[in-house]
PDB file of C-alpha atoms and ligand atoms in Angstrom:
ATOM      1  CA  UNK Z1436      13.877  48.972 -43.957  1.00  0.00           C
ATOM      2  CA  UNK Z1437      15.741  47.714 -46.986  1.00  0.00           C
ATOM      3  CA  UNK Z1438      19.337  47.358 -45.816  1.00  0.00           C
ATOM      4  CA  UNK Z1439      20.438  46.159 -49.273  1.00  0.00           C
ATOM      5  CA  UNK Z1440      19.439  49.516 -50.778  1.00  0.00           C
ATOM      6  CA  UNK Z1441      21.089  51.440 -47.928  1.00  0.00           C
ATOM      7  CA  UNK Z1442      24.348  49.500 -48.312  1.00  0.00           C
ATOM      8  CA  UNK Z1443      24.327  49.907 -52.137  1.00  0.00           C
ATOM      9  CA  UNK Z1444      23.743  53.672 -51.746  1.00  0.00           C
ATOM     10  CA  UNK Z1445      26.549  53.996 -49.197  1.00  0.00           C
ATOM     11  CA  UNK Z1446      28.988  52.197 -51.473  1.00  0.00           C
ATOM     12  CA  UNK Z1447      27.926  54.050 -54.636  1.00  0.00           C
ATOM     13  CA  UNK Z1448      27.584  57.643 -53.402  1.00  0.00           C
ATOM     14  CA  UNK Z1449      28.326  57.707 -49.656  1.00  0.00           C
ATOM     15  CA  UNK Z1450      24.815  58.389 -48.390  1.00  0.00           C
ATOM     16  CA  UNK Z1451      21.266  57.010 -48.303  1.00  0.00           C
ATOM     17  CA  UNK Z1452      17.795  58.123 -47.211  1.00  0.00           C
ATOM     18  CA  UNK Z1453      14.514  56.265 -46.649  1.00  0.00           C
ATOM     19  CA  UNK Z1454      11.112  56.711 -45.019  1.00  0.00           C
ATOM     20  CA  UNK Z1455      10.461  53.236 -43.683  1.00  0.00           C
ATOM     21  CA  UNK Z1456      13.130  52.539 -41.083  1.00  0.00           C
ATOM     22  CA  UNK Z1457      10.505  52.367 -38.310  1.00  0.00           C
ATOM     23  CA  UNK Z1458       6.709  52.004 -38.213  1.00  0.00           C
ATOM     24  CA  UNK Z1459       4.820  55.281 -37.668  1.00  0.00           C
ATOM     25  CA  UNK Z1460       3.833  54.480 -34.067  1.00  0.00           C
ATOM     26  CA  UNK Z1461       7.470  53.917 -33.098  1.00  0.00           C
ATOM     27  CA  UNK Z1462       8.468  57.253 -34.656  1.00  0.00           C
ATOM     28  CA  UNK Z1463       5.645  58.995 -32.764  1.00  0.00           C
ATOM     29  CA  UNK Z1464       6.809  57.499 -29.463  1.00  0.00           C
ATOM     30  CA  UNK Z1465      10.246  59.056 -30.093  1.00  0.00           C
ATOM     31  CA  UNK Z1466       8.659  62.379 -31.115  1.00  0.00           C
ATOM     32  CA  UNK Z1467       6.738  62.429 -27.822  1.00  0.00           C
ATOM     33  CA  UNK Z1468       9.778  61.505 -25.746  1.00  0.00           C
ATOM     34  CA  UNK Z1469      11.986  64.185 -27.342  1.00  0.00           C
ATOM     35  CA  UNK Z1470       9.246  66.825 -27.038  1.00  0.00           C
ATOM     36  CA  UNK Z1471       8.811  66.092 -23.338  1.00  0.00           C
ATOM     37  CA  UNK Z1472      12.557  66.211 -22.605  1.00  0.00           C
ATOM     38  CA  UNK Z1473      12.782  69.541 -24.443  1.00  0.00           C
ATOM     39  CA  UNK Z1474       9.802  70.945 -22.513  1.00  0.00           C
ATOM     40  CA  UNK Z1475      11.450  69.805 -19.252  1.00  0.00           C
ATOM     41  CA  UNK Z1476      14.618  71.726 -20.240  1.00  0.00           C
ATOM     42  CA  UNK Z1477      16.826  68.635 -20.187  1.00  0.00           C
ATOM     43  CA  UNK Z1478      18.850  69.600 -23.311  1.00  0.00           C
ATOM     44  CA  UNK Z1479      22.232  71.341 -23.237  1.00  0.00           C
ATOM     45  CA  UNK Z1480      23.887  73.559 -25.880  1.00  0.00           C
ATOM     46  CA  UNK Z1481      25.880  71.535 -28.416  1.00  0.00           C
ATOM     47  CA  UNK Z1482      29.474  72.390 -29.259  1.00  0.00           C
ATOM     48  CA  UNK Z1483      32.146  71.494 -31.777  1.00  0.00           C
ATOM     49  CA  UNK Z1484      35.317  69.454 -31.238  1.00  0.00           C
ATOM     50  CA  UNK Z1485      35.907  66.907 -28.496  1.00  0.00           C
ATOM     51  CA  UNK Z1486      37.758  66.732 -25.188  1.00  0.00           C
ATOM     52  CA  UNK Z1487      39.858  69.840 -24.617  1.00  0.00           C
ATOM     53  CA  UNK Z1488      38.957  71.112 -28.088  1.00  0.00           C
ATOM     54  CA  UNK Z1489      35.247  71.347 -27.193  1.00  0.00           C
ATOM     55  CA  UNK Z1490      33.811  74.833 -27.774  1.00  0.00           C
ATOM     56  CA  UNK Z1491      30.346  76.319 -27.946  1.00  0.00           C
ATOM     57  CA  UNK Z1492      30.235  78.320 -31.185  1.00  0.00           C
ATOM     58  CA  UNK Z1493      26.637  79.251 -32.029  1.00  0.00           C
ATOM     59  CA  UNK Z1494      27.721  80.930 -35.288  1.00  0.00           C
ATOM     60  CA  UNK Z1495      28.873  77.467 -36.466  1.00  0.00           C
ATOM     61  CA  UNK Z1496      26.446  75.203 -34.599  1.00  0.00           C
ATOM     62  CA  UNK Z1497      23.462  76.289 -32.516  1.00  0.00           C
ATOM     63  CA  UNK Z1498      21.464  73.181 -31.627  1.00  0.00           C
ATOM     64  CA  UNK Z1499      20.812  71.685 -28.184  1.00  0.00           C
ATOM     65  CA  UNK Z1500      21.290  68.003 -27.406  1.00  0.00           C
ATOM     66  CA  UNK Z1501      20.265  65.231 -25.037  1.00  0.00           C
ATOM     67  CA  UNK Z1502      22.385  62.053 -25.199  1.00  0.00           C
ATOM     68  CA  UNK Z1503      20.813  58.601 -24.889  1.00  0.00           C
ATOM     69  CA  UNK Z1504      22.148  56.396 -22.138  1.00  0.00           C
ATOM     70  CA  UNK Z1505      22.741  52.888 -23.537  1.00  0.00           C
ATOM     71  CA  UNK Z1506      22.266  51.421 -20.051  1.00  0.00           C
ATOM     72  CA  UNK Z1507      18.769  52.876 -19.716  1.00  0.00           C
ATOM     73  CA  UNK Z1508      16.976  52.694 -23.054  1.00  0.00           C
ATOM     74  CA  UNK Z1509      13.243  53.450 -22.904  1.00  0.00           C
ATOM     75  CA  UNK Z1510      10.893  51.132 -24.857  1.00  0.00           C
ATOM     76  CA  UNK Z1511      10.652  53.812 -27.578  1.00  0.00           C
ATOM     77  CA  UNK Z1512      14.446  54.057 -27.802  1.00  0.00           C
ATOM     78  CA  UNK Z1513      14.791  50.270 -27.934  1.00  0.00           C
ATOM     79  CA  UNK Z1514      12.871  50.015 -31.244  1.00  0.00           C
ATOM     80  CA  UNK Z1515      15.297  52.430 -32.930  1.00  0.00           C
ATOM     81  CA  UNK Z1516      18.295  50.822 -31.244  1.00  0.00           C
ATOM     82  CA  UNK Z1517      17.283  47.393 -32.622  1.00  0.00           C
ATOM     83  CA  UNK Z1518      16.882  48.765 -36.170  1.00  0.00           C
ATOM     84  CA  UNK Z1519      20.347  50.360 -36.014  1.00  0.00           C
ATOM     85  CA  UNK Z1520      21.792  47.178 -34.539  1.00  0.00           C
ATOM     86  CA  UNK Z1521      20.402  45.272 -37.532  1.00  0.00           C
ATOM     87  CA  UNK Z1522      22.005  47.798 -39.897  1.00  0.00           C
ATOM     88  CA  UNK Z1523      25.299  47.628 -37.980  1.00  0.00           C
ATOM     89  CA  UNK Z1524      25.459  43.840 -38.298  1.00  0.00           C
ATOM     90  CA  UNK Z1525      24.702  43.900 -42.040  1.00  0.00           C
ATOM     91  CA  UNK Z1526      27.286  46.630 -42.673  1.00  0.00           C
ATOM     92  CA  UNK Z1527      29.864  44.519 -40.874  1.00  0.00           C
ATOM     93  CA  UNK Z1528      28.902  41.372 -42.793  1.00  0.00           C
ATOM     94  CA  UNK Z1529      28.897  42.982 -46.221  1.00  0.00           C
ATOM     95  CA  UNK Z1530      31.467  45.763 -46.026  1.00  0.00           C
ATOM     96  CA  UNK Z1531      33.681  44.471 -43.191  1.00  0.00           C
ATOM     97  CA  UNK Z1532      33.443  47.828 -41.443  1.00  0.00           C
ATOM     98  CA  UNK Z1533      34.108  46.379 -37.984  1.00  0.00           C
ATOM     99  CA  UNK Z1534      31.529  48.683 -36.369  1.00  0.00           C
ATOM    100  CA  UNK Z1535      31.463  48.121 -32.607  1.00  0.00           C
ATOM    101  CA  UNK Z1536      28.925  50.471 -31.082  1.00  0.00           C
ATOM    102  CA  UNK Z1537      26.478  53.294 -31.533  1.00  0.00           C
ATOM    103  CA  UNK Z1538      26.088  56.643 -29.766  1.00  0.00           C
ATOM    104  CA  UNK Z1539      23.191  59.006 -30.347  1.00  0.00           C
ATOM    105  CA  UNK Z1540      21.502  62.175 -29.089  1.00  0.00           C
ATOM    106  CA  UNK Z1541      18.281  64.033 -29.636  1.00  0.00           C
ATOM    107  CA  UNK Z1542      18.924  67.455 -31.122  1.00  0.00           C
ATOM    108  CA  UNK Z1543      16.699  70.517 -31.221  1.00  0.00           C
ATOM    109  CA  UNK Z1544      17.431  73.436 -33.529  1.00  0.00           C
ATOM    110  CA  UNK Z1545      15.389  76.453 -32.379  1.00  0.00           C
ATOM    111  CA  UNK Z1546      14.067  78.650 -35.250  1.00  0.00           C
ATOM    112  CA  UNK Z1547      16.998  80.249 -37.126  1.00  0.00           C
ATOM    113  CA  UNK Z1548      19.577  77.764 -35.770  1.00  0.00           C
ATOM    114  CA  UNK Z1549      22.019  76.041 -38.076  1.00  0.00           C
ATOM    115  CA  UNK Z1550      25.032  73.809 -38.376  1.00  0.00           C
ATOM    116  CA  UNK Z1551      27.518  75.038 -40.976  1.00  0.00           C
ATOM    117  CA  UNK Z1552      29.067  72.721 -43.586  1.00  0.00           C
ATOM    118  CA  UNK Z1553      31.224  70.017 -41.939  1.00  0.00           C
ATOM    119  CA  UNK Z1554      32.157  66.327 -41.857  1.00  0.00           C
ATOM    120  CA  UNK Z1555      31.384  64.331 -38.706  1.00  0.00           C
ATOM    121  CA  UNK Z1556      34.650  62.488 -38.160  1.00  0.00           C
ATOM    122  CA  UNK Z1557      36.849  64.344 -35.667  1.00  0.00           C
ATOM    123  CA  UNK Z1558      40.347  65.201 -36.898  1.00  0.00           C
ATOM    124  CA  UNK Z1559      41.791  63.748 -33.697  1.00  0.00           C
ATOM    125  CA  UNK Z1560      39.725  60.520 -33.583  1.00  0.00           C
ATOM    126  CA  UNK Z1561      38.337  58.382 -36.368  1.00  0.00           C
ATOM    127  CA  UNK Z1562      35.886  56.103 -34.529  1.00  0.00           C
ATOM    128  CA  UNK Z1563      32.843  57.650 -36.195  1.00  0.00           C
ATOM    129  CA  UNK Z1564      32.283  55.753 -39.449  1.00  0.00           C
ATOM    130  CA  UNK Z1565      28.590  56.085 -40.379  1.00  0.00           C
ATOM    131  CA  UNK Z1566      26.326  58.967 -39.301  1.00  0.00           C
ATOM    132  CA  UNK Z1567      22.663  58.029 -38.775  1.00  0.00           C
ATOM    133  CA  UNK Z1568      19.837  60.562 -38.419  1.00  0.00           C
ATOM    134  CA  UNK Z1569      16.133  60.010 -37.810  1.00  0.00           C
ATOM    135  CA  UNK Z1570      13.928  63.102 -38.107  1.00  0.00           C
ATOM    136  CA  UNK Z1571      11.136  63.771 -35.660  1.00  0.00           C
ATOM    137  CA  UNK Z1572       8.991  66.612 -37.009  1.00  0.00           C
ATOM    138  CA  UNK Z1573       5.290  66.011 -37.632  1.00  0.00           C
ATOM    139  CA  UNK Z1574       3.835  67.685 -40.768  1.00  0.00           C
ATOM    140  CA  UNK Z1575       7.032  69.416 -41.860  1.00  0.00           C
ATOM    141  CA  UNK Z1576       6.564  71.564 -45.000  1.00  0.00           C
ATOM    142  CA  UNK Z1577       9.259  72.555 -47.513  1.00  0.00           C
ATOM    143  CA  UNK Z1578       8.674  76.232 -46.576  1.00  0.00           C
ATOM    144  CA  UNK Z1579       9.721  75.384 -43.002  1.00  0.00           C
ATOM    145  CA  UNK Z1580      13.316  74.962 -44.270  1.00  0.00           C
ATOM    146  CA  UNK Z1581      15.718  73.112 -41.984  1.00  0.00           C
ATOM    147  CA  UNK Z1582      16.928  70.803 -44.728  1.00  0.00           C
ATOM    148  CA  UNK Z1583      20.006  68.653 -44.341  1.00  0.00           C
ATOM    149  CA  UNK Z1584      22.154  69.574 -47.342  1.00  0.00           C
ATOM    150  CA  UNK Z1585      24.326  66.641 -48.401  1.00  0.00           C
ATOM    151  CA  UNK Z1586      27.193  67.579 -50.718  1.00  0.00           C
ATOM    152  CA  UNK Z1587      28.414  65.348 -53.488  1.00  0.00           C
ATOM    153  CA  UNK Z1588      31.853  64.032 -52.404  1.00  0.00           C
ATOM    154  CA  UNK Z1589      33.152  64.236 -56.002  1.00  0.00           C
ATOM    155  CA  UNK Z1590      32.355  67.852 -56.867  1.00  0.00           C
ATOM    156  CA  UNK Z1591      31.508  69.249 -53.410  1.00  0.00           C
ATOM    157  CA  UNK Z1592      29.287  71.772 -55.253  1.00  0.00           C
ATOM    158  CA  UNK Z1593      26.241  69.765 -56.286  1.00  0.00           C
ATOM    159  CA  UNK Z1594      24.084  68.642 -53.366  1.00  0.00           C
ATOM    160  CA  UNK Z1595      20.861  66.905 -52.345  1.00  0.00           C
ATOM    161  CA  UNK Z1596      18.496  68.274 -49.697  1.00  0.00           C
ATOM    162  CA  UNK Z1597      16.772  65.957 -47.204  1.00  0.00           C
ATOM    163  CA  UNK Z1598      13.765  67.448 -45.393  1.00  0.00           C
ATOM    164  CA  UNK Z1599      13.401  66.572 -41.709  1.00  0.00           C
ATOM    165  CA  UNK Z1600       9.840  65.174 -41.706  1.00  0.00           C
ATOM    166  CA  UNK Z1601       8.980  62.604 -39.004  1.00  0.00           C
ATOM    167  CA  UNK Z1602      10.237  59.147 -39.930  1.00  0.00           C
ATOM    168  CA  UNK Z1603      12.746  60.185 -42.592  1.00  0.00           C
ATOM    169  CA  UNK Z1604      16.034  58.399 -41.974  1.00  0.00           C
ATOM    170  CA  UNK Z1605      19.366  59.225 -43.539  1.00  0.00           C
ATOM    171  CA  UNK Z1606      22.823  57.771 -43.103  1.00  0.00           C
ATOM    172  CA  UNK Z1607      26.152  58.743 -44.641  1.00  0.00           C
ATOM    173  CA  UNK Z1608      29.910  58.273 -44.388  1.00  0.00           C
ATOM    174  CA  UNK Z1609      31.207  60.290 -41.435  1.00  0.00           C
ATOM    175  CA  UNK Z1610      34.647  60.744 -43.004  1.00  0.00           C
ATOM    176  CA  UNK Z1611      33.884  62.034 -46.513  1.00  0.00           C
ATOM    177  CA  UNK Z1612      30.393  63.503 -46.685  1.00  0.00           C
ATOM    178  CA  UNK Z1613      30.202  67.260 -46.215  1.00  0.00           C
ATOM    179  CA  UNK Z1614      26.791  68.350 -44.991  1.00  0.00           C
ATOM    180  CA  UNK Z1615      25.053  71.248 -43.291  1.00  0.00           C
ATOM    181  CA  UNK Z1616      21.796  72.069 -41.523  1.00  0.00           C
ATOM    182  CA  UNK Z1617      19.972  75.070 -42.972  1.00  0.00           C
ATOM    183  CA  UNK Z1618      17.965  77.322 -40.664  1.00  0.00           C
ATOM    184  CA  UNK Z1619      14.287  76.521 -40.144  1.00  0.00           C
ATOM    185  CA  UNK Z1620      11.288  78.647 -39.263  1.00  0.00           C
ATOM    186  CA  UNK Z1621      10.095  76.098 -36.661  1.00  0.00           C
ATOM    187  CA  UNK Z1622      11.766  74.120 -33.890  1.00  0.00           C
ATOM    188  CA  UNK Z1623      13.497  71.224 -35.621  1.00  0.00           C
ATOM    189  CA  UNK Z1624      13.891  67.858 -33.829  1.00  0.00           C
ATOM    190  CA  UNK Z1625      16.245  65.072 -34.846  1.00  0.00           C
ATOM    191  CA  UNK Z1626      17.944  62.011 -33.479  1.00  0.00           C
ATOM    192  CA  UNK Z1627      21.556  62.074 -34.599  1.00  0.00           C
ATOM    193  CA  UNK Z1628      24.070  59.312 -33.986  1.00  0.00           C
ATOM    194  CA  UNK Z1629      27.183  57.496 -35.128  1.00  0.00           C
ATOM    195  CA  UNK Z1630      28.131  53.899 -35.718  1.00  0.00           C
ATOM    196  CA  UNK Z1631      31.675  53.611 -34.457  1.00  0.00           C
ATOM    197  CA  UNK Z1632      34.631  51.318 -34.795  1.00  0.00           C
ATOM    198  CA  UNK Z1633      37.053  50.614 -31.967  1.00  0.00           C
ATOM    199  CA  UNK Z1634      39.575  53.356 -31.117  1.00  0.00           C
TER     200      UNK Z1634
HETATM  201  C1  LIG X1831      25.313  66.694 -36.751  1.00  0.00           C
HETATM  202  C2  LIG X1831      24.509  66.971 -37.965  1.00  0.00           C
HETATM  203  C3  LIG X1831      22.399  66.977 -39.112  1.00  0.00           C
HETATM  204  C4  LIG X1831      20.919  67.057 -38.896  1.00  0.00           C
HETATM  205  O1  LIG X1831      24.749  66.701 -35.646  1.00  0.00           O
HETATM  206  O2  LIG X1831      26.529  66.452 -36.895  1.00  0.00           O
HETATM  207  O3  LIG X1831      25.106  67.204 -38.997  1.00  0.00           O
HETATM  208  O4  LIG X1831      20.207  67.067 -39.924  1.00  0.00           O
HETATM  209  N1  LIG X1831      23.155  66.914 -37.917  1.00  0.00           N
HETATM  210  O5  LIG X1831      20.437  67.114 -37.763  1.00  0.00           O
HETATM  211 MN1  LIG X1832      27.089  66.409 -38.924  1.00  0.00          MN
END
């Protein structure tokens, strides 16, 4: 992973994407873990809002999630955690972001599911600073859809699509970057998380 490129991208346009955050075998270990948890029906429907505002609204967001427990990271999870920790430290050193911790969940979007255009920072809490997503789908094709559409913060009309193939990593500003998940024809797996500052 080239953190210099990621940090330059974040400063210049608010988002970055790369293919080499983790070696292939580490990505596959996460693919296997997420697939098994999904098969064992351990995921729960995702919602929008937090605390008392939390609502399940499938017309806005229809994925299912399984949160990582920081106290019990599996060896597969640890490799990703360490890479994000490295990124967190460099972001703090170079941009003085004062990022304190990281929270993340696996997400599965069943065929046809989506997440309408949104920003990740809650209106009532601004701890989420940088959104980080690692995709976990072997041999994803463009025809499978499911792209993450990242909108240009300046115009909010032009956009870039990121396809969710295994190993693709993207990160973006949680406060300013509008984005959406387009429906896919296959089950779509991701690992979505947030680097956070103190409350
Ligand atoms: C989210 C989100 C994007 C993706 O969970 O907030 O925007 O590509 N996910 O999974
Ligand atoms: Mn989001």
